Amino acid sequence: MAAVETDPATSEQAPPAVLVDRDEPIATVTMNRPGQLNALSNELMGGVVQAMHELDRDRAIRAIVLTGSERAFAAGADIKEMSSLTPIEFAFGARVEQWDALRAVRAPLVAAVSGHCLGGGCELAMICDIVIASETASFGQPETGVGIIPGAGGTQRLVRAIGKAKAMDMILSGRTLSATEAERAGLVSRVVTREMYLREAQDVARAVAARAPIAQTLAKEAVDRAADMGLGDGLAFERKSLYLAFASDDAREGLAAFSERRRPEWSWK
Ligand code: CO8
């Protein structure tokens, strides 16, 4: 498992904040501050972004799993680090760019969530395309309890995922959702046992990676656009994306392979 290079000034003795394990065609990115429940420090977020972008540019990698530890996917932004920021440093520092950079990742992202998934941790899971949860996972947006509000999509993506009533309850009362509740509400794709959550997420990533990569990228973009567009514009965008997929060599290959009863070979063209 490779460690993402971090600032030598801060990481000489500290273990790497992010680990990357390649097992083509998938890779697993592990947040590695277990003692701090994977609180999202600048270094940790920087490591996640760097790893995601390197993997996203690598055509041998077709899906990425993002995970933490069994006790915590991530317990939110690093409160101790954040408390020393000035508002201007907050607004114009790396943090905002890091979140925008994750949104731009085109490869399918599968979150493997166990334990605490709070604040920025829950927002990170929501940026992923598929969320696999351990039965121990617990989802929350507790930011108002420390005097701030969700700032990486919690007031927007959560409402779209589970609706206003439940989102307001989580954000204003600090209520957490169990994995089963989160699945029922639409925040989580699948719930499995504590022993299986990472393996299940990697199996899902392999299934995603086996399908036509251009079609997967276009499908991901179209689904993401659903949140930004009215139905008419969304349907028009979907149709254009279908035509683009249809123009690919991989579409010819996939359609021929079905008729010829063989496994398709994707060329990414
Ligand atoms: N930040 C920093 N350190 C943390 C965090 C955190 N979010 N969460 C846990 N830790 C640390 C603790 O300080 C403790 O460290 P130490 O042992 O050195 O004191 C260690 O992790 C273990 O934590 P606890 O002892 O508290 O463990 P418990 O099992 O007792 O409690 C909880 C677990 C309930 C998860 C508790 O740690 C907790 O409430 N954590 C904070 C949760 C929270 O409020 N999260 C929201 C943070 S704000 C946010 O995410 C805003 C995102 C905005 C992004 C904007 C981008 C532009």
XYZ file of C-alpha atoms and ligand atoms in Angstrom:
326
model
C 0.000 0.000 0.000
C 1.552 3.315 -1.068
C 1.516 6.397 1.084
C 0.669 9.710 -0.525
C 3.597 12.100 -0.143
C 2.874 14.789 2.375
C 4.668 17.883 3.602
C 8.028 16.651 4.927
C 8.040 19.421 7.522
C 4.946 17.998 9.218
C 5.109 14.344 8.381
C 8.684 13.291 9.144
C 7.689 10.950 11.968
C 3.918 10.974 11.612
C 2.381 8.081 9.685
C 1.029 9.113 6.280
C -2.417 10.679 6.536
C -3.585 8.864 3.405
C -2.788 5.398 2.071
C -3.345 4.275 -1.510
C -3.729 0.646 -2.506
C -3.866 -0.123 -6.232
C -5.451 -3.365 -7.356
C -6.238 -2.642 -11.010
C -8.796 -1.832 -12.233
C -9.677 -0.357 -8.812
C -7.816 1.544 -6.106
C -8.584 2.073 -2.437
C -7.796 5.402 -0.761
C -7.701 5.092 3.044
C -7.879 8.071 5.396
C -5.351 7.272 8.077
C -5.690 9.402 11.212
C -7.462 6.765 13.295
C -6.470 8.330 16.650
C -8.270 11.541 15.630
C -11.221 9.669 14.095
C -9.978 10.803 10.675
C -10.730 14.449 11.439
C -10.271 16.152 8.075
C -7.120 18.179 8.565
C -5.653 20.180 5.733
C -2.999 17.494 5.298
C -5.546 14.668 5.210
C -7.820 16.442 2.735
C -4.805 17.437 0.620
C -3.703 13.800 0.559
C -7.154 12.582 -0.453
C -7.366 15.155 -3.249
C -3.859 14.375 -4.531
C -4.536 10.626 -4.513
C -7.915 11.011 -6.223
C -6.503 13.188 -8.954
C -3.585 10.919 -9.709
C -5.900 7.909 -9.847
C -8.482 9.802 -11.906
C -5.879 10.500 -14.600
C -4.788 6.847 -14.683
C -6.769 4.834 -17.238
C -5.809 1.560 -15.592
C -7.958 2.641 -12.606
C -11.670 2.686 -13.368
C -13.228 3.055 -9.923
C -11.954 4.329 -6.572
C -12.967 3.270 -3.060
C -12.664 5.882 -0.304
C -12.580 4.557 3.239
C -11.462 5.326 6.787
C -11.101 3.111 9.833
C -13.602 0.743 11.373
C -14.290 3.269 14.176
C -14.629 6.296 11.924
C -14.990 7.076 8.258
C -14.379 10.682 9.344
C -15.672 12.719 12.313
C -15.735 15.960 10.344
C -13.398 18.854 9.714
C -10.485 19.053 12.139
C -12.060 21.316 14.742
C -8.763 22.089 16.465
C -7.119 23.146 13.208
C -10.184 25.069 12.085
C -10.442 27.017 15.330
C -7.140 28.802 14.653
C -8.169 29.995 11.169
C -9.165 33.566 10.433
C -12.353 33.905 8.343
C -10.260 35.138 5.415
C -7.913 32.143 5.664
C -10.990 29.925 5.729
C -12.561 31.580 2.700
C -9.445 31.827 0.546
C -7.339 28.916 1.832
C -6.944 25.448 0.358
C -10.058 24.008 1.992
C -12.641 25.312 -0.429
C -10.500 24.325 -3.426
C -10.008 20.821 -2.014
C -13.747 20.205 -1.903
C -14.223 21.646 -5.399
C -11.404 19.402 -6.652
C -13.148 16.295 -5.307
C -16.335 17.269 -7.070
C -14.405 17.332 -10.335
C -13.205 13.707 -10.083
C -14.696 11.844 -13.057
C -13.914 8.287 -11.978
C -16.744 6.566 -10.096
C -16.209 6.882 -6.312
C -17.436 4.290 -3.822
C -17.457 5.255 -0.129
C -16.878 2.413 2.350
C -18.244 3.823 5.600
C -17.914 2.406 9.098
C -18.410 4.106 12.456
C -18.651 7.898 12.752
C -19.521 9.683 9.521
C -20.086 13.218 10.737
C -19.991 16.791 9.464
C -17.403 17.010 6.690
C -17.175 13.195 6.852
C -20.844 12.869 5.910
C -20.329 15.503 3.206
C -17.370 13.521 1.880
C -19.494 10.359 1.708
C -22.173 12.351 -0.150
C -19.636 13.466 -2.786
C -19.038 9.788 -3.530
C -21.300 8.137 -6.097
C -22.162 4.961 -4.201
C -22.131 4.629 -0.397
C -21.603 1.212 1.188
C -22.126 1.295 4.959
C -21.229 -1.053 7.741
C -24.122 -1.774 10.103
C -22.111 0.241 12.684
C -22.055 3.442 10.642
C -23.644 6.568 12.035
C -24.365 9.643 9.903
C -24.765 13.183 11.182
C -24.263 16.891 10.532
C -23.493 18.172 14.049
C -21.859 21.482 13.004
C -24.313 23.829 14.742
C -23.242 22.196 18.020
C -19.816 23.800 17.562
C -21.206 27.133 16.363
C -20.868 26.734 12.600
C -22.970 25.184 9.850
C -22.274 22.487 7.259
C -20.070 24.025 4.568
C -19.251 21.306 2.059
C -22.711 20.468 0.820
C -24.481 19.339 3.994
C -27.357 21.790 3.637
C -27.717 21.046 -0.084
C -26.791 17.441 -0.928
C -28.381 16.082 2.244
C -31.734 17.731 1.416
C -31.587 16.287 -2.083
C -30.699 12.846 -0.725
C -33.165 12.494 2.137
C -35.565 15.453 1.911
C -36.039 18.568 4.020
C -37.732 17.009 7.057
C -34.980 14.545 7.860
C -32.160 16.902 6.816
C -33.485 19.661 9.092
C -33.756 17.172 11.964
C -30.124 16.099 11.509
C -28.766 19.619 11.036
C -30.791 21.460 13.698
C -31.121 18.794 16.407
C -27.853 16.956 15.798
C -29.712 13.684 15.328
C -27.601 10.926 13.825
C -28.975 8.283 11.479
C -27.989 4.652 11.891
C -26.839 2.825 8.783
C -30.238 1.192 8.366
C -32.073 4.510 8.784
C -29.673 6.158 6.346
C -30.286 3.437 3.775
C -34.037 3.731 4.194
C -33.801 7.514 3.837
C -31.734 7.348 0.638
C -28.341 8.462 1.932
C -26.745 5.025 1.672
C -26.764 2.542 -1.198
C -26.253 -0.721 0.729
C -25.726 -1.800 4.354
C -23.624 -4.860 5.144
C -21.954 -6.327 8.204
C -18.977 -4.717 9.963
C -16.738 -7.480 8.663
C -17.844 -7.051 5.041
C -18.220 -3.330 4.359
C -14.794 -2.741 2.798
C -14.827 -5.949 0.760
C -18.355 -5.191 -0.428
C -17.299 -1.670 -1.492
C -14.321 -3.110 -3.383
C -16.561 -5.703 -5.059
C -18.954 -2.924 -6.073
C -16.008 -0.895 -7.405
C -14.862 -3.921 -9.445
C -18.363 -4.321 -10.890
C -18.378 -0.605 -11.783
C -14.892 -0.883 -13.287
C -15.919 -3.790 -15.525
C -18.426 -1.681 -17.453
C -17.781 0.704 -20.368
C -15.656 3.555 -18.946
C -16.846 6.328 -21.272
C -20.478 5.382 -20.644
C -19.806 5.296 -16.883
C -18.294 8.794 -16.934
C -21.182 10.189 -18.973
C -23.770 8.441 -16.793
C -22.177 9.780 -13.597
C -22.180 13.316 -14.977
C -25.800 13.062 -16.105
C -26.982 11.761 -12.714
C -25.066 14.541 -10.934
C -26.658 17.133 -13.231
C -30.131 15.997 -12.136
C -29.679 18.009 -8.958
C -28.875 21.209 -10.869
C -31.377 21.109 -13.736
C -35.087 21.202 -14.384
C -36.566 18.018 -15.890
C -36.638 19.312 -19.496
C -33.017 20.461 -19.455
C -31.970 17.300 -17.625
C -33.626 15.070 -20.215
C -31.998 17.046 -23.033
C -28.608 16.707 -21.330
C -29.185 12.980 -20.863
C -30.049 12.530 -24.540
C -26.921 14.387 -25.715
C -24.852 12.237 -23.360
C -26.467 9.101 -24.799
C -25.579 10.218 -28.346
C -22.004 10.852 -27.225
C -21.787 7.405 -25.632
C -23.336 5.924 -28.782
C -20.592 7.535 -30.872
C -17.840 5.726 -28.958
C -16.013 2.623 -30.202
C -16.897 1.109 -26.849
C -20.611 1.336 -27.707
C -19.976 -0.573 -30.966
C -17.978 -3.118 -28.986
C -20.539 -3.483 -26.178
C -23.472 -3.906 -28.565
C -21.543 -6.398 -30.757
C -20.310 -8.376 -27.752
C -23.893 -8.824 -26.536
C -24.985 -10.242 -29.925
C -21.878 -12.426 -30.192
C -22.334 -13.713 -26.621
C -18.842 -12.720 -25.533
C -17.308 -10.430 -22.924
C -16.689 -6.881 -24.259
C -13.158 -5.455 -24.434
C -13.219 -1.739 -23.687
C -10.778 0.513 -25.542
C -11.779 3.806 -23.874
C -12.355 5.270 -27.356
N -11.762 17.437 14.906
C -10.625 17.257 15.610
N -10.427 16.210 16.435
C -11.418 15.314 16.553
C -12.627 15.427 15.845
C -12.767 16.559 14.983
N -13.871 16.745 14.216
N -13.423 14.399 16.163
C -12.734 13.638 17.038
N -11.529 14.192 17.276
C -10.466 13.695 18.144
C -10.761 13.987 19.614
O -10.347 15.304 19.960
C -9.926 12.914 20.305
O -8.577 13.323 20.245
P -7.656 13.274 21.593
O -7.717 11.841 22.017
O -6.323 13.710 21.101
O -8.327 14.192 22.552
C -10.052 11.723 19.366
O -10.436 12.266 18.087
C -11.129 10.732 19.790
O -12.345 11.451 19.943
P -13.243 11.354 21.275
O -12.375 11.117 22.477
O -14.114 12.564 21.311
O -14.067 10.042 20.960
P -15.540 9.682 21.475
O -15.770 8.273 21.080
O -15.702 10.056 22.903
O -16.529 10.637 20.624
C -17.363 11.704 18.634
C -16.619 10.489 19.232
C -18.810 11.707 19.111
C -17.324 11.562 17.112
C -16.666 13.015 19.086
O -15.262 12.902 18.854
C -17.148 14.236 18.372
O -18.206 14.759 18.699
N -16.367 14.758 17.373
C -16.678 15.972 16.679
C -17.807 15.758 15.665
C -18.165 17.069 14.980
O -18.645 18.011 15.583
N -17.929 17.138 13.642
C -18.200 18.296 12.846
C -16.954 19.126 12.687
S -17.225 20.640 11.827
C -17.264 20.187 10.178
O -17.135 19.046 9.817
C -17.481 21.305 9.212
C -17.070 20.921 7.796
C -16.961 22.198 7.001
C -16.187 21.957 5.692
C -16.028 23.272 4.965
C -15.095 23.155 3.776
C -15.032 24.375 2.919
